[in-house]
Amino acid sequence: MAQALVDLLRDNFKEAVLSSHSHRGDEVAVVRRESVQEICRFLKDGEARMQLLRYIACVDLLTYDTEMTGGGALASNEVPAYDLAKKAPREPRFQLGYNVYSVVRKQSVRLRVELRSDDVKVPTVTSVWRTADWWERYLFDMFGIDFIGHPNLKRILMYPEFQGHPLRKDYPTRKRQPLVAELEFPDLIRGPGPGPGGAGVPMSQTHVGRKNVDPTTYD
Amino acid sequence: MADGRLPILRPEGNVPESPRLHPGAGEEAAVPVLLTRREDATSWFESKVSGALGWARANSLFQYPFVTACCGMEYMSVMCGRYDLARFGAEFPRFTPRQADLLMIVGTINVKQSPVLLRVYEQMCEPKWVMAFGVCASSGGFYDNYATVQGADRVIPVDVYVPGCPPRPEQVLDGLKILQEKIQTQRHVLHSVERSPEMREDKKRSFLGKLLAK
């Protein structure tokens, strides 16, 4: 059904589409990393009309076809389930899956990008779908994928002091990190210092994370 | 007890045991030695005051539910008609920690959230008690992972642990009664304000003043 979409991609991007297959009814196109942005733009604005980016997923294939070396799931706090120093990782290690859907056509297609562990970078698609913003921050947080050109690439679930990327397969399963102090933020009612609610700004004009707007002209 | 005196209770439980919060609290909590009749009489009066205060405090627990996860449904159940925590004197949930004296940690505490929990605990007035509601708050539960604090007692001192995932309402009632027993047997004083150094050196104080300032 969605085979037509993959054929459309193949016709328009002969170089960029490396291969394609169907997995249990889902059409998958493996594409080149460098052209993921223009393919996404084509899928959204072209006749495919893929307005909806459902989600971006990432798979760490480090232990996909290997035995667990050292440690294991419950061994200790520090020993990783897979010791990268002892054994080179399987390449390409990471797979990104862009799952896009067309509300009009009622069809979906998945773009797959494969990344090697020594170069975990991919262009951002936030300029195509705005929802990609948080998905890419999530993948940066959990897997350490570097999305080139992302406007605000920082952790979204974990706190800033957190070390490492917890969903990577070489993250030690039982590793614990120390408790952290409270984040500082300006006191909205009395507090001195910069920021909304600070010196001289009345409470009626304060909006958290927003510019000060006169309530009488705000609509 | 052998000489017929009432036992002198150590000021424990209410004093946070974590050295990180109150350094040196453990060393000062020594049992005083009774020497004179006046001190003996004072101690008897204190124990009566302590018992009365303990009775009052145990049976009028105002709780602050710090609900973070699915245990909240069980908390609602235990507060509602069939189980009705109000029968045991824990009638009012107060949704500000400044008016509460029982902090119920209902649900999972993760590392990102632990400073919030600590701040809520520090905003509560003394005396205050903490109940860990469910296994997540007690020990982390099955969230044995990178993000979850393995028990709320890594952040603040906890008085009663109620296991269960989620706990049955009967377990919560049981935990509340255990906490009430603990409160009843704790040492309570009328006046627990820390005195300034000048006041400590003041010798001219009335009997009642000395009594209240114990």
Short mmCIF file of C-alpha atoms in Angstrom, two decimals, chain B residues 8-199:
data_model
loop_
_atom_site.label_atom_id
_atom_site.label_comp_id
_atom_site.label_asym_id
_atom_site.label_seq_id
_atom_site.Cartn_x
_atom_site.Cartn_y
_atom_site.Cartn_z
CA ILE B 8 12.77 9.12 80.61
CA LEU B 9 12.30 9.09 76.91
CA ARG B 10 15.08 10.01 74.60
CA PRO B 11 14.25 12.83 72.22
CA GLU B 12 14.31 10.61 69.20
CA GLY B 13 12.15 10.08 66.20
CA ASN B 14 11.21 13.68 65.91
CA VAL B 15 14.85 14.61 65.60
CA PRO B 16 15.97 13.88 62.05
CA GLU B 17 18.56 11.15 62.11
CA SER B 18 20.32 12.13 58.95
CA PRO B 19 23.62 13.81 59.88
CA ARG B 20 23.43 15.73 56.63
CA LEU B 21 20.37 17.62 57.84
CA HIS B 22 21.26 18.23 61.47
CA PRO B 23 24.90 17.53 62.20
CA GLY B 24 25.68 16.51 65.73
CA ALA B 25 22.10 15.88 66.79
CA GLY B 26 22.91 12.33 67.80
CA GLU B 27 25.59 13.20 70.35
CA GLU B 28 23.50 15.63 72.35
CA ALA B 29 20.59 13.27 72.77
CA ALA B 30 21.83 11.76 76.01
CA VAL B 31 19.69 10.61 78.93
CA PRO B 32 19.89 13.12 81.80
CA VAL B 33 20.66 11.85 85.30
CA LEU B 34 18.16 12.77 88.01
CA LEU B 35 19.64 13.98 91.26
CA THR B 36 17.28 16.22 93.18
CA ARG B 37 13.64 16.04 94.23
CA ARG B 38 12.87 19.16 92.25
CA GLU B 39 14.24 17.69 89.06
CA ASP B 40 12.41 14.50 89.78
CA ALA B 41 9.16 16.41 90.18
CA THR B 42 9.83 18.42 87.05
CA SER B 43 10.44 15.25 85.14
CA TRP B 44 7.17 13.76 86.36
CA PHE B 45 5.33 16.88 85.27
CA GLU B 46 7.16 16.81 81.96
CA SER B 47 6.19 13.25 81.31
CA LYS B 48 2.54 14.12 81.92
CA VAL B 49 2.78 17.13 79.60
CA SER B 50 4.57 15.00 77.06
CA GLY B 51 1.90 12.34 77.21
CA ALA B 52 -0.88 14.85 76.79
CA LEU B 53 0.86 16.55 73.90
CA GLY B 54 1.60 13.21 72.32
CA TRP B 55 -2.02 12.19 72.60
CA ALA B 56 -3.13 15.44 71.02
CA ARG B 57 -0.59 15.33 68.26
CA ALA B 58 -1.11 11.68 67.43
CA ASN B 59 -4.83 12.14 67.02
CA SER B 60 -4.89 15.32 65.00
CA LEU B 61 -2.45 14.62 62.21
CA PHE B 62 -2.75 17.08 59.38
CA GLN B 63 -1.24 15.46 56.35
CA TYR B 64 0.39 16.77 53.26
CA PRO B 65 0.03 14.22 50.44
CA PHE B 66 3.07 14.42 48.19
CA VAL B 67 1.46 12.38 45.43
CA THR B 68 3.69 11.55 42.51
CA ALA B 69 2.45 8.27 41.11
CA CYS B 70 -0.25 5.62 40.95
CA CYS B 71 -0.31 5.13 44.74
CA GLY B 72 -2.36 8.31 44.67
CA MET B 73 -5.40 6.26 43.67
CA GLU B 74 -4.98 4.16 46.77
CA TYR B 75 -4.51 7.31 48.81
CA MET B 76 -7.86 8.56 47.52
CA SER B 77 -9.41 5.26 48.46
CA VAL B 78 -8.01 5.39 51.97
CA MET B 79 -9.30 8.91 52.42
CA CYS B 80 -12.80 8.15 51.14
CA GLY B 81 -15.83 6.62 52.78
CA ARG B 82 -15.08 2.92 52.92
CA TYR B 83 -11.73 3.12 54.68
CA ASP B 84 -11.91 6.67 55.95
CA LEU B 85 -8.64 7.74 57.46
CA ALA B 86 -10.57 10.44 59.33
CA ARG B 87 -11.73 7.82 61.84
CA PHE B 88 -8.20 7.68 63.16
CA GLY B 89 -7.67 11.37 63.58
CA ALA B 90 -5.94 12.10 60.30
CA GLU B 91 -8.79 14.05 58.90
CA PHE B 92 -7.41 16.92 56.94
CA PRO B 93 -5.17 16.89 53.92
CA ARG B 94 -3.54 20.30 53.90
CA PHE B 95 -2.22 21.27 50.53
CA THR B 96 0.45 23.48 51.94
CA PRO B 97 3.32 21.97 53.89
CA ARG B 98 3.29 24.88 56.33
CA GLN B 99 0.04 23.66 57.87
CA ALA B 100 0.82 19.96 57.86
CA ASP B 101 2.62 17.73 60.31
CA LEU B 102 2.53 14.42 58.47
CA LEU B 103 4.21 14.23 55.08
CA MET B 104 2.90 11.28 53.09
CA ILE B 105 5.22 10.45 50.20
CA VAL B 106 2.81 8.73 47.86
CA GLY B 107 4.70 7.43 44.87
CA THR B 108 8.05 7.30 43.14
CA ILE B 109 10.74 9.84 43.94
CA ASN B 110 13.33 10.33 41.25
CA VAL B 111 16.59 12.20 41.45
CA LYS B 112 15.28 15.21 39.59
CA GLN B 113 12.43 15.51 42.05
CA SER B 114 14.31 14.93 45.29
CA PRO B 115 15.21 18.62 45.88
CA VAL B 116 11.52 19.44 45.65
CA LEU B 117 10.72 16.83 48.28
CA LEU B 118 13.48 18.17 50.51
CA ARG B 119 12.13 21.69 50.18
CA VAL B 120 8.61 20.58 51.04
CA TYR B 121 9.93 18.77 54.10
CA GLU B 122 11.90 21.80 55.23
CA GLN B 123 8.85 24.01 54.86
CA MET B 124 6.90 21.93 57.36
CA CYS B 125 6.86 23.16 60.93
CA GLU B 126 8.14 21.05 63.79
CA PRO B 127 7.02 18.62 64.98
CA LYS B 128 6.71 16.67 61.77
CA TRP B 129 6.56 13.07 60.70
CA VAL B 130 6.98 11.31 57.40
CA MET B 131 5.24 8.24 56.01
CA ALA B 132 6.60 6.44 52.95
CA PHE B 133 3.49 5.22 51.15
CA GLY B 134 4.19 2.25 48.89
CA VAL B 135 7.36 0.44 47.91
CA CYS B 136 8.57 3.16 45.55
CA ALA B 137 8.80 5.69 48.35
CA SER B 138 10.11 3.05 50.75
CA SER B 139 12.85 1.46 48.68
CA GLY B 140 12.50 2.45 45.05
CA GLY B 141 10.38 -0.61 44.36
CA PHE B 142 10.92 -2.21 41.01
CA TYR B 143 12.32 1.04 39.65
CA ASP B 144 15.84 -0.20 40.20
CA ASN B 145 17.27 2.13 37.59
CA TYR B 146 19.31 5.21 36.84
CA ALA B 147 16.67 7.81 37.58
CA THR B 148 14.87 6.68 40.73
CA VAL B 149 15.93 7.43 44.29
CA GLN B 150 16.14 4.08 46.06
CA GLY B 151 13.89 5.08 48.91
CA ALA B 152 12.78 8.51 50.06
CA ASP B 153 14.91 8.11 53.20
CA ARG B 154 17.91 8.96 51.09
CA VAL B 155 16.52 12.48 50.96
CA ILE B 156 14.60 13.02 54.19
CA PRO B 157 14.13 10.96 57.38
CA VAL B 158 11.15 8.63 57.27
CA ASP B 159 9.17 7.45 60.31
CA VAL B 160 6.89 4.76 58.90
CA TYR B 161 7.25 2.62 55.80
CA VAL B 162 4.10 1.17 54.27
CA PRO B 163 5.04 -1.44 51.67
CA GLY B 164 2.83 -2.59 48.85
CA CYS B 165 2.50 -1.80 45.20
CA PRO B 166 0.20 -0.09 45.88
CA PRO B 167 -0.52 -0.85 49.54
CA ARG B 168 -3.96 -1.98 50.54
CA PRO B 169 -5.87 0.70 52.46
CA GLU B 170 -5.76 -1.55 55.51
CA GLN B 171 -1.99 -1.43 55.38
CA VAL B 172 -2.07 2.35 55.32
CA LEU B 173 -4.39 2.40 58.33
CA ASP B 174 -2.03 0.02 60.09
CA GLY B 175 0.90 2.25 59.25
CA LEU B 176 -0.96 5.25 60.58
CA LYS B 177 -1.69 3.49 63.86
CA ILE B 178 1.95 2.49 64.19
CA LEU B 179 2.92 6.11 63.61
CA GLN B 180 0.41 7.22 66.23
CA GLU B 181 1.93 4.83 68.74
CA LYS B 182 5.34 6.21 67.91
CA ILE B 183 4.15 9.78 68.37
CA GLN B 184 2.48 8.90 71.64
CA THR B 185 5.68 7.46 73.09
CA GLN B 186 7.91 10.26 71.88
CA ARG B 187 9.07 13.03 74.18
CA HIS B 188 7.14 16.24 73.60
CA VAL B 189 7.91 19.58 75.18
CA LEU B 190 5.74 22.65 75.39
CA HIS B 191 8.54 24.89 74.28
CA SER B 192 11.12 23.59 71.86
CA VAL B 193 12.42 26.87 70.54
CA GLU B 194 16.18 27.05 70.37
CA ARG B 195 17.32 29.67 72.91
CA SER B 196 19.81 32.37 72.17
CA PRO B 197 23.13 32.31 74.06
CA GLU B 198 22.09 35.28 76.24
CA MET B 199 18.98 33.49 77.36
#
